[in-house]
Amino acid sequence: MKVVDLVVIGAGLSGCSLLARLHQLGVQGSMAVVEAGRGPGGRTATRRRRDDQTWRLDHGAPGFNVRAPGNSGVEAILAPLRASGTLKREWGLFKGLDHNGRLVEVPEEKLLEGEWLRGHPTMASVCEGLLEQASSRLKRLYGCRIRRLKKTSSGWELSDEQGAVVLMAKQLVLSGTLLAHPRSLSMLAWPDIPLREAVPIGDDPRLDAALDVLENSSASIRWNLMLEIKGLGDQKLPRQIWLTPKAKERWQVERLVFQEQPGSVLGVVVHGLDDGSTITPDRQPGLMAKQEERIRLLLPDLIRQIPGLSGIPGDDLKPLSLGMMRWGAAQPMDHPLPEDLQWCPASGIGFCGDWIEGPGFGRAEGALLSSMALAEQLAASHSMSKPVI
Ligand SMILES: Cc1cc2nc3c(=O)[nH]c(=O)nc-3n(C[C@H](O)[C@H](O)[C@H](O)COP(=O)(O)OP(=O)(O)OC[C@H]3O[C@@H](n4cnc5c(N)ncnc54)[C@H](O)[C@@H]3O)c2cc1C
């Protein structure tokens, strides 16, 4: 198997923006991206339906805000997306919803400050557009979840869940925490933390420090219910309805996201908050069903006073459930990884994602900023070839 210079695990915003930026910086080594999902997007992915080719639903982040503009790297990778119309200023309306189900002003919220951007036609278009900026020789592997990492004399060996070696690389970037965070022990019933298993304690003090941070941090979970509503006519709905703090407390829901589909059909995502139950492979189906039932039962209360939806669940407008999506966010809620631990040269491993310290921690902006910082460090490292200018 050919050993590539760099493999990025994860084709979410951070992995894709890292690859785009490395190309812009002229880093020329051979590269690959491997992603567990069916395509690029990660938590900014878009759900499609086999039975309806026109259906598109942004079932994760429906957009993102930029609170700390001015990062030259971020601006440089977003510029082509803005120019092509793939990334636009949010054009939909935002509203708030209080604990009595009344539409009110949008509550104050960190996720809403600054410039709001949205992928066009869908959120997945953003990551797709970023990968178009990466090297045309980029090797892409989708639908493959890496389960094991092994450090060999020629670099990293990556194996899938069946134990097959799928890639070998001199350097490795983890854009999610799945292979490094202890949540996989219960959530996936893995007996070990793959990265810890691959590099024994003491071999690389920087990596030890990074893994220590993750070990002491918890990860956040969300339960999103996806719905289809037919027969709306010309009724225009806001793009997002954010619950006020009191309403969140009452319903354990963060917001409602609406996405028009062709033919007076509406896609709705109810962003449900987590109750802290431990997720294991055995318990997951039951928890999923419980969350779906919970959100379905409170839906009439939530939408009772929203113009255009107030008839639901009457006879004409019946929301059809398209199922739940559990987002096991890679992002540790409390302890960001310090930026100076993002690159561990002794092991040839780097980290990017919204779990890295910085002004965008926990948000899409953090994913972008972390990748710009890592791209600079990788470009400066001597192990990857750069063109002679
Ligand atoms: C429901 C929801 C709503 C959100 N709303 C907002 C918002 O309004 N504003 C905002 O700024 N942010 C929001 N976010 C957060 C935002 O989506 C994230 O900050 C951003 O998308 C993170 O990008 P990332 O690349 O760091 O991580 P991810 O998108 O999680 O990408 C990591 C990728 O790595 C892949 N991966 C991980 N491990 C492996 C493995 N072992 N093998 C193969 N592939 C692997 C995963 O499948 C994933 O695609 C929201 C997130 C969710 C879930």
Short mmCIF file of C-alpha atoms and ligand atoms in Angstrom, two decimals:
data_model
loop_
_atom_site.label_atom_id
_atom_site.label_comp_id
_atom_site.label_asym_id
_atom_site.label_seq_id
_atom_site.Cartn_x
_atom_site.Cartn_y
_atom_site.Cartn_z
CA MET A 1 0.00 0.00 0.00
CA LYS A 2 1.28 3.47 -0.91
CA VAL A 3 2.08 5.61 2.13
CA VAL A 4 0.52 9.07 1.75
CA ASP A 5 2.12 12.08 3.39
CA LEU A 6 -0.96 13.13 5.33
CA VAL A 7 -4.33 11.61 6.11
CA VAL A 8 -7.16 13.61 7.66
CA ILE A 9 -9.76 11.61 9.56
CA GLY A 10 -13.09 13.38 9.18
CA ALA A 11 -14.62 15.42 6.34
CA GLY A 12 -16.50 17.92 8.49
CA LEU A 13 -15.86 21.66 8.37
CA SER A 14 -12.48 21.41 10.09
CA GLY A 15 -11.09 18.52 8.02
CA CYS A 16 -12.27 20.03 4.73
CA SER A 17 -11.08 23.54 5.56
CA LEU A 18 -7.69 22.17 6.62
CA LEU A 19 -7.28 20.46 3.25
CA ALA A 20 -8.40 23.59 1.40
CA ARG A 21 -5.96 25.77 3.33
CA LEU A 22 -3.01 23.39 2.94
CA HIS A 23 -3.53 23.57 -0.81
CA GLN A 24 -3.69 27.36 -0.68
CA LEU A 25 -0.46 27.43 1.32
CA GLY A 26 1.22 25.37 -1.38
CA VAL A 27 1.76 22.22 0.66
CA GLN A 28 2.24 19.59 -1.97
CA GLY A 29 2.50 16.20 -0.32
CA SER A 30 0.10 13.38 -1.15
CA MET A 31 -3.05 13.55 0.97
CA ALA A 32 -6.15 11.56 1.81
CA VAL A 33 -9.35 12.14 3.73
CA VAL A 34 -11.34 9.35 5.33
CA GLU A 35 -14.88 9.87 6.57
CA ALA A 36 -17.36 7.59 8.34
CA GLY A 37 -20.36 9.32 6.73
CA ARG A 38 -21.54 8.95 3.15
CA GLY A 39 -19.94 12.19 2.08
CA PRO A 40 -18.43 15.42 3.36
CA GLY A 41 -20.30 17.51 5.93
CA GLY A 42 -19.98 16.03 9.41
CA ARG A 43 -22.19 18.05 11.71
CA THR A 44 -22.97 20.39 8.81
CA ALA A 45 -24.25 17.50 6.69
CA THR A 46 -27.55 17.44 4.82
CA ARG A 47 -30.00 14.56 4.95
CA ARG A 48 -31.33 13.15 1.66
CA ARG A 49 -34.09 10.67 1.00
CA ARG A 50 -34.03 7.62 -1.21
CA ASP A 51 -37.74 7.98 -2.00
CA ASP A 52 -37.50 11.66 -2.97
CA GLN A 53 -34.51 12.88 -4.94
CA THR A 54 -35.42 16.54 -4.41
CA TRP A 55 -35.54 16.36 -0.61
CA ARG A 56 -32.73 18.09 1.31
CA LEU A 57 -32.73 18.72 5.05
CA ASP A 58 -29.93 20.37 7.02
CA HIS A 59 -30.28 18.14 10.04
CA GLY A 60 -27.21 19.35 11.95
CA ALA A 61 -25.99 22.95 12.07
CA PRO A 62 -28.35 24.93 9.81
CA GLY A 63 -25.71 27.65 9.39
CA PHE A 64 -23.09 29.30 11.50
CA ASN A 65 -21.99 32.65 12.79
CA VAL A 66 -18.68 34.45 12.55
CA ARG A 67 -18.02 36.42 15.72
CA ALA A 68 -14.29 36.96 15.27
CA PRO A 69 -13.88 38.06 11.65
CA GLY A 70 -10.53 38.94 10.16
CA ASN A 71 -8.67 35.65 10.19
CA SER A 72 -6.88 35.78 6.85
CA GLY A 73 -6.94 32.00 6.38
CA VAL A 74 -10.65 31.69 7.06
CA GLU A 75 -11.37 34.61 4.76
CA ALA A 76 -9.22 33.08 2.02
CA ILE A 77 -10.97 29.70 2.06
CA LEU A 78 -14.46 31.17 2.39
CA ALA A 79 -13.94 33.76 -0.37
CA PRO A 80 -14.44 31.31 -3.28
CA LEU A 81 -17.55 29.92 -1.57
CA ARG A 82 -18.98 33.39 -1.12
CA ALA A 83 -18.13 34.29 -4.72
CA SER A 84 -19.85 31.20 -6.12
CA GLY A 85 -22.92 31.68 -3.91
CA THR A 86 -22.25 28.42 -2.05
CA LEU A 87 -21.99 30.39 1.17
CA LYS A 88 -24.41 33.25 1.70
CA ARG A 89 -25.49 35.56 4.43
CA GLU A 90 -28.53 33.96 6.03
CA TRP A 91 -31.57 35.03 4.02
CA GLY A 92 -34.25 33.53 6.26
CA LEU A 93 -35.92 35.04 9.28
CA PHE A 94 -35.02 34.24 12.91
CA LYS A 95 -37.56 34.39 15.72
CA GLY A 96 -37.77 33.52 19.40
CA LEU A 97 -40.31 31.38 21.24
CA ASP A 98 -41.17 31.87 24.89
CA HIS A 99 -42.28 29.35 27.52
CA ASN A 100 -45.91 30.02 26.66
CA GLY A 101 -45.31 29.11 23.03
CA ARG A 102 -45.55 32.75 21.88
CA LEU A 103 -43.36 34.11 19.10
CA VAL A 104 -41.04 36.76 20.56
CA GLU A 105 -37.77 38.51 19.71
CA VAL A 106 -34.76 36.22 19.22
CA PRO A 107 -33.13 35.57 22.63
CA GLU A 108 -29.55 36.63 23.26
CA GLU A 109 -27.36 33.73 22.28
CA LYS A 110 -23.65 33.26 21.56
CA LEU A 111 -24.54 31.23 18.47
CA LEU A 112 -26.40 34.17 16.98
CA GLU A 113 -23.89 37.00 17.31
CA GLY A 114 -21.96 38.39 14.35
CA GLU A 115 -22.48 37.51 10.71
CA TRP A 116 -24.76 34.49 10.07
CA LEU A 117 -23.79 32.33 7.12
CA ARG A 118 -25.58 29.47 5.44
CA GLY A 119 -24.67 26.97 2.75
CA HIS A 120 -26.53 27.18 -0.53
CA PRO A 121 -28.35 25.16 -1.67
CA THR A 122 -27.63 23.15 1.47
CA MET A 123 -25.21 23.09 4.37
CA ALA A 124 -23.37 20.08 2.93
CA SER A 125 -22.46 22.31 -0.04
CA VAL A 126 -20.00 24.16 2.21
CA CYS A 127 -17.79 21.14 2.88
CA GLU A 128 -18.18 19.97 -0.71
CA GLY A 129 -17.02 23.42 -1.87
CA LEU A 130 -14.06 23.39 0.50
CA LEU A 131 -12.91 20.02 -0.79
CA GLU A 132 -13.08 21.36 -4.34
CA GLN A 133 -10.38 23.80 -3.27
CA ALA A 134 -8.15 20.98 -2.01
CA SER A 135 -5.62 19.22 -4.21
CA SER A 136 -7.20 17.50 -7.21
CA ARG A 137 -5.12 14.45 -6.28
CA LEU A 138 -6.74 14.19 -2.86
CA LYS A 139 -7.75 10.60 -2.15
CA ARG A 140 -11.27 10.44 -0.64
CA LEU A 141 -12.64 7.51 1.29
CA TYR A 142 -16.26 7.75 2.47
CA GLY A 143 -18.37 5.35 4.49
CA CYS A 144 -15.33 4.11 6.37
CA ARG A 145 -14.98 4.48 10.11
CA ILE A 146 -11.44 4.12 11.36
CA ARG A 147 -11.29 1.87 14.39
CA ARG A 148 -7.60 1.23 14.93
CA LEU A 149 -4.46 3.27 14.64
CA LYS A 150 -1.02 1.71 14.64
CA LYS A 151 2.31 3.48 14.73
CA THR A 152 4.88 1.78 12.49
CA SER A 153 8.37 2.71 11.34
CA SER A 154 6.91 4.28 8.17
CA GLY A 155 4.13 6.19 9.92
CA TRP A 156 0.49 5.53 10.74
CA GLU A 157 -1.51 2.49 9.75
CA LEU A 158 -5.29 2.99 9.79
CA SER A 159 -7.70 0.07 10.01
CA ASP A 160 -11.46 -0.04 9.67
CA GLU A 161 -13.96 -1.81 11.92
CA GLN A 162 -13.41 -5.10 10.13
CA GLY A 163 -9.70 -4.88 10.90
CA ALA A 164 -8.64 -4.21 7.31
CA VAL A 165 -5.81 -1.70 6.81
CA VAL A 166 -7.33 1.04 4.65
CA LEU A 167 -4.62 3.67 4.61
CA MET A 168 -1.02 4.33 5.59
CA ALA A 169 0.28 7.83 6.18
CA LYS A 170 3.37 9.61 7.47
CA GLN A 171 1.25 12.15 9.31
CA LEU A 172 -2.23 11.95 10.71
CA VAL A 173 -4.84 14.55 11.63
CA LEU A 174 -7.85 13.77 13.80
CA SER A 175 -10.63 16.26 13.15
CA GLY A 176 -12.95 14.59 15.65
CA THR A 177 -12.32 13.19 19.10
CA LEU A 178 -13.87 9.76 18.56
CA LEU A 179 -10.52 7.96 18.48
CA ALA A 180 -9.14 9.89 21.43
CA HIS A 181 -12.01 10.57 23.84
CA PRO A 182 -13.15 8.05 26.48
CA ARG A 183 -16.82 8.38 25.42
CA SER A 184 -16.22 5.66 22.80
CA LEU A 185 -15.66 3.19 25.62
CA SER A 186 -19.33 3.23 26.62
CA MET A 187 -21.01 4.63 23.51
CA LEU A 188 -19.44 2.13 21.11
CA ALA A 189 -18.42 -0.50 23.66
CA TRP A 190 -14.81 -0.23 22.52
CA PRO A 191 -12.44 -1.79 25.04
CA ASP A 192 -9.79 0.87 24.50
CA ILE A 193 -9.20 4.44 23.33
CA PRO A 194 -7.57 3.82 19.93
CA LEU A 195 -5.07 6.67 20.04
CA ARG A 196 -4.00 5.88 23.62
CA GLU A 197 -3.59 2.24 22.61
CA ALA A 198 -1.43 3.24 19.63
CA VAL A 199 1.01 5.46 21.54
CA PRO A 200 2.00 4.17 24.99
CA ILE A 201 2.16 6.69 27.84
CA GLY A 202 5.58 8.32 27.99
CA ASP A 203 6.43 7.97 24.27
CA ASP A 204 5.25 11.50 23.44
CA PRO A 205 4.65 13.90 26.37
CA ARG A 206 2.74 16.38 24.19
CA LEU A 207 0.34 13.70 23.06
CA ASP A 208 -0.02 12.52 26.66
CA ALA A 209 -0.94 16.07 27.67
CA ALA A 210 -3.52 16.29 24.86
CA LEU A 211 -5.10 12.97 25.82
CA ASP A 212 -5.19 14.04 29.48
CA VAL A 213 -7.26 17.10 28.53
CA LEU A 214 -9.74 14.94 26.64
CA GLU A 215 -9.95 12.39 29.41
CA ASN A 216 -11.16 15.10 31.77
CA SER A 217 -13.78 16.57 29.47
CA SER A 218 -17.34 15.53 28.70
CA ALA A 219 -18.89 15.42 25.23
CA SER A 220 -22.21 16.92 24.21
CA ILE A 221 -25.15 15.04 22.71
CA ARG A 222 -28.19 16.26 20.79
CA TRP A 223 -31.36 14.52 19.68
CA ASN A 224 -32.84 15.98 16.52
CA LEU A 225 -36.26 14.94 15.28
CA MET A 226 -36.79 15.34 11.54
CA LEU A 227 -40.29 15.96 10.23
CA GLU A 228 -42.10 16.52 6.97
CA ILE A 229 -45.20 18.69 6.82
CA LYS A 230 -47.35 18.81 3.70
CA GLY A 231 -50.07 21.16 2.54
CA LEU A 232 -48.71 24.47 3.79
CA GLY A 233 -49.68 26.51 0.79
CA ASP A 234 -47.83 29.79 0.45
CA GLN A 235 -47.19 30.21 4.14
CA LYS A 236 -43.65 31.49 4.77
CA LEU A 237 -42.04 30.34 7.99
CA PRO A 238 -38.91 31.64 9.71
CA ARG A 239 -35.71 29.69 9.04
CA GLN A 240 -35.06 29.25 12.77
CA ILE A 241 -37.11 29.69 15.92
CA TRP A 242 -34.95 29.83 19.06
CA LEU A 243 -36.41 29.00 22.43
CA THR A 244 -35.86 31.48 25.25
CA PRO A 245 -33.96 30.14 28.29
CA LYS A 246 -37.24 29.52 30.14
CA ALA A 247 -38.75 27.78 27.13
CA LYS A 248 -35.63 25.61 26.79
CA GLU A 249 -35.96 24.65 30.40
CA ARG A 250 -39.63 23.79 29.94
CA TRP A 251 -39.31 21.73 26.76
CA GLN A 252 -35.64 20.71 26.66
CA VAL A 253 -35.51 21.87 23.06
CA GLU A 254 -33.07 24.43 21.68
CA ARG A 255 -34.69 25.52 18.43
CA LEU A 256 -36.84 24.63 15.46
CA VAL A 257 -35.35 24.79 11.98
CA PHE A 258 -37.49 25.00 8.86
CA GLN A 259 -36.45 24.22 5.32
CA GLU A 260 -38.79 24.60 2.39
CA GLN A 261 -38.96 21.68 -0.02
CA PRO A 262 -40.40 21.68 -3.53
CA GLY A 263 -44.22 21.55 -3.75
CA SER A 264 -45.47 23.26 -0.56
CA VAL A 265 -43.68 20.71 1.59
CA LEU A 266 -41.78 21.73 4.67
CA GLY A 267 -38.87 19.99 6.34
CA VAL A 268 -38.59 20.63 10.06
CA VAL A 269 -35.83 19.76 12.50
CA VAL A 270 -36.55 19.97 16.21
CA HIS A 271 -33.23 20.32 18.03
CA GLY A 272 -33.73 18.35 21.23
CA LEU A 273 -31.42 18.68 24.22
CA ASP A 274 -29.90 15.74 26.05
CA ASP A 275 -30.94 14.53 29.50
CA GLY A 276 -27.53 13.06 30.34
CA SER A 277 -28.51 9.38 30.04
CA THR A 278 -25.54 7.11 29.41
CA ILE A 279 -25.55 5.88 25.83
CA THR A 280 -24.38 2.36 25.07
CA PRO A 281 -24.99 0.31 21.90
CA ASP A 282 -27.66 -1.71 23.77
CA ARG A 283 -29.46 1.31 25.20
CA GLN A 284 -29.28 3.54 22.14
CA PRO A 285 -32.40 2.25 20.28
CA GLY A 286 -34.51 2.66 23.45
CA LEU A 287 -33.15 6.15 24.11
CA MET A 288 -33.78 7.11 20.51
CA ALA A 289 -37.42 5.94 20.72
CA LYS A 290 -37.87 7.72 24.07
CA GLN A 291 -36.54 11.00 22.70
CA GLU A 292 -38.68 10.75 19.58
CA GLU A 293 -41.79 10.12 21.66
CA ARG A 294 -40.89 12.98 24.01
CA ILE A 295 -40.49 15.51 21.20
CA ARG A 296 -43.57 14.33 19.30
CA LEU A 297 -45.69 14.75 22.41
CA LEU A 298 -44.56 18.30 23.09
CA LEU A 299 -44.71 19.39 19.44
CA PRO A 300 -48.34 20.60 19.52
CA ASP A 301 -47.48 22.89 22.47
CA LEU A 302 -44.37 24.17 20.73
CA ILE A 303 -46.02 25.13 17.47
CA ARG A 304 -49.51 26.02 18.67
CA GLN A 305 -49.05 29.74 18.15
CA ILE A 306 -46.71 29.77 15.17
CA PRO A 307 -48.60 31.31 12.24
CA GLY A 308 -48.96 28.75 9.49
CA LEU A 309 -48.42 25.80 11.78
CA SER A 310 -51.11 26.46 14.33
CA GLY A 311 -53.36 23.82 12.73
CA ILE A 312 -50.96 21.01 13.57
CA PRO A 313 -51.67 18.28 14.48
CA GLY A 314 -55.11 18.85 13.03
CA ASP A 315 -56.57 16.86 10.20
CA ASP A 316 -54.97 18.77 7.32
CA LEU A 317 -51.42 19.19 8.53
CA LYS A 318 -49.97 16.00 9.89
CA PRO A 319 -46.24 16.01 10.54
CA LEU A 320 -44.64 12.84 9.27
CA SER A 321 -41.66 11.71 11.30
CA LEU A 322 -38.54 11.05 9.27
CA GLY A 323 -36.74 9.71 12.31
CA MET A 324 -34.28 10.87 14.90
CA MET A 325 -30.68 11.86 14.48
CA ARG A 326 -28.42 11.50 17.48
CA TRP A 327 -25.51 13.85 17.23
CA GLY A 328 -22.73 12.56 19.42
CA ALA A 329 -20.81 15.76 19.07
CA ALA A 330 -17.06 15.45 18.95
CA GLN A 331 -16.89 18.60 20.98
CA PRO A 332 -15.99 18.32 24.66
CA MET A 333 -18.29 20.74 26.42
CA ASP A 334 -15.97 22.07 29.06
CA HIS A 335 -12.22 21.66 28.42
CA PRO A 336 -10.92 22.85 25.07
CA LEU A 337 -7.66 21.43 23.81
CA PRO A 338 -5.01 24.16 24.13
CA GLU A 339 -3.86 25.41 20.76
CA ASP A 340 -0.23 24.64 21.58
CA LEU A 341 -1.09 20.92 21.81
CA GLN A 342 -2.70 20.85 18.36
CA TRP A 343 0.39 19.48 16.69
CA CYS A 344 2.48 16.68 18.22
CA PRO A 345 5.52 16.40 15.93
CA ALA A 346 7.09 13.45 17.72
CA SER A 347 4.07 11.29 16.87
CA GLY A 348 3.26 13.04 13.59
CA ILE A 349 -0.28 13.68 14.72
CA GLY A 350 -2.37 16.83 14.68
CA PHE A 351 -5.82 17.83 15.90
CA CYS A 352 -8.40 20.24 14.55
CA GLY A 353 -12.07 20.82 15.19
CA ASP A 354 -14.43 22.89 17.27
CA TRP A 355 -12.97 21.35 20.42
CA ILE A 356 -9.74 23.33 20.15
CA GLU A 357 -9.23 26.40 22.35
CA GLY A 358 -10.10 29.73 20.78
CA PRO A 359 -12.85 32.29 20.24
CA GLY A 360 -14.93 29.83 18.22
CA PHE A 361 -14.79 26.94 20.72
CA GLY A 362 -17.84 24.70 20.37
CA ARG A 363 -19.01 26.31 17.13
CA ALA A 364 -18.40 26.01 13.42
CA GLU A 365 -16.18 29.07 13.54
CA GLY A 366 -13.93 27.21 15.99
CA ALA A 367 -13.65 24.33 13.53
CA LEU A 368 -12.49 26.76 10.83
CA LEU A 369 -10.10 28.70 13.05
CA SER A 370 -8.48 25.57 14.46
CA SER A 371 -7.78 24.30 10.97
CA MET A 372 -6.15 27.53 9.92
CA ALA A 373 -3.80 27.31 12.93
CA LEU A 374 -2.95 23.68 12.22
CA ALA A 375 -2.44 24.33 8.51
CA GLU A 376 0.20 26.95 9.38
CA GLN A 377 1.99 24.50 11.65
CA LEU A 378 1.89 21.71 9.08
CA ALA A 379 3.07 24.00 6.32
CA ALA A 380 5.98 25.06 8.50
CA SER A 381 6.94 21.49 9.36
CA HIS A 382 9.78 20.18 7.23
CA SER A 383 8.37 16.74 6.64
CA MET A 384 5.99 17.92 3.95
CA SER A 385 7.28 19.21 0.66
CA LYS A 386 6.59 22.81 -0.29
CA PRO A 387 7.06 24.33 -3.72
CA VAL A 388 10.09 26.54 -4.31
CA ILE A 389 8.73 30.02 -4.91
C1 LIG B 1 -27.55 19.87 15.81
C2 LIG B 1 -26.37 20.80 15.72
C3 LIG B 1 -26.56 22.15 15.58
C4 LIG B 1 -25.49 23.02 15.52
N1 LIG B 1 -25.70 24.35 15.34
C5 LIG B 1 -24.67 25.18 15.20
C6 LIG B 1 -24.87 26.57 14.96
O1 LIG B 1 -25.99 27.05 14.89
N2 LIG B 1 -23.79 27.38 14.83
C7 LIG B 1 -22.51 26.88 14.91
O2 LIG B 1 -21.57 27.64 14.78
N3 LIG B 1 -22.29 25.59 15.13
C8 LIG B 1 -23.33 24.73 15.29
N4 LIG B 1 -23.12 23.40 15.51
C9 LIG B 1 -21.74 22.95 15.67
C10 LIG B 1 -21.08 22.79 14.31
O3 LIG B 1 -21.84 21.93 13.52
C11 LIG B 1 -19.71 22.22 14.56
O4 LIG B 1 -18.98 23.10 15.37
C12 LIG B 1 -18.89 21.97 13.30
O5 LIG B 1 -19.67 21.43 12.27
C13 LIG B 1 -17.77 21.05 13.70
O6 LIG B 1 -17.00 20.68 12.60
P1 LIG B 1 -15.82 19.68 12.84
O7 LIG B 1 -15.18 19.41 11.54
O8 LIG B 1 -14.98 20.15 13.96
O9 LIG B 1 -16.50 18.34 13.41
P2 LIG B 1 -17.49 17.34 12.68
O10 LIG B 1 -18.42 18.04 11.79
O11 LIG B 1 -18.07 16.50 13.76
O12 LIG B 1 -16.53 16.48 11.77
C14 LIG B 1 -15.80 15.38 12.22
C15 LIG B 1 -15.97 14.30 11.19
O13 LIG B 1 -15.08 13.24 11.51
C16 LIG B 1 -15.72 12.03 11.21
N5 LIG B 1 -15.05 11.01 12.01
C17 LIG B 1 -14.82 11.06 13.35
N6 LIG B 1 -14.18 9.95 13.74
C18 LIG B 1 -14.01 9.21 12.63
C19 LIG B 1 -13.41 7.94 12.40
N7 LIG B 1 -12.88 7.22 13.41
N8 LIG B 1 -13.38 7.45 11.13
C20 LIG B 1 -13.93 8.17 10.11
N9 LIG B 1 -14.51 9.38 10.28
C21 LIG B 1 -14.55 9.87 11.53
C22 LIG B 1 -17.16 12.26 11.61
O14 LIG B 1 -18.02 11.36 10.94
C23 LIG B 1 -17.37 13.70 11.19
O15 LIG B 1 -17.89 13.79 9.89
C24 LIG B 1 -24.17 22.52 15.60
C25 LIG B 1 -23.97 21.13 15.72
C26 LIG B 1 -25.05 20.28 15.79
C27 LIG B 1 -24.82 18.79 15.93
#
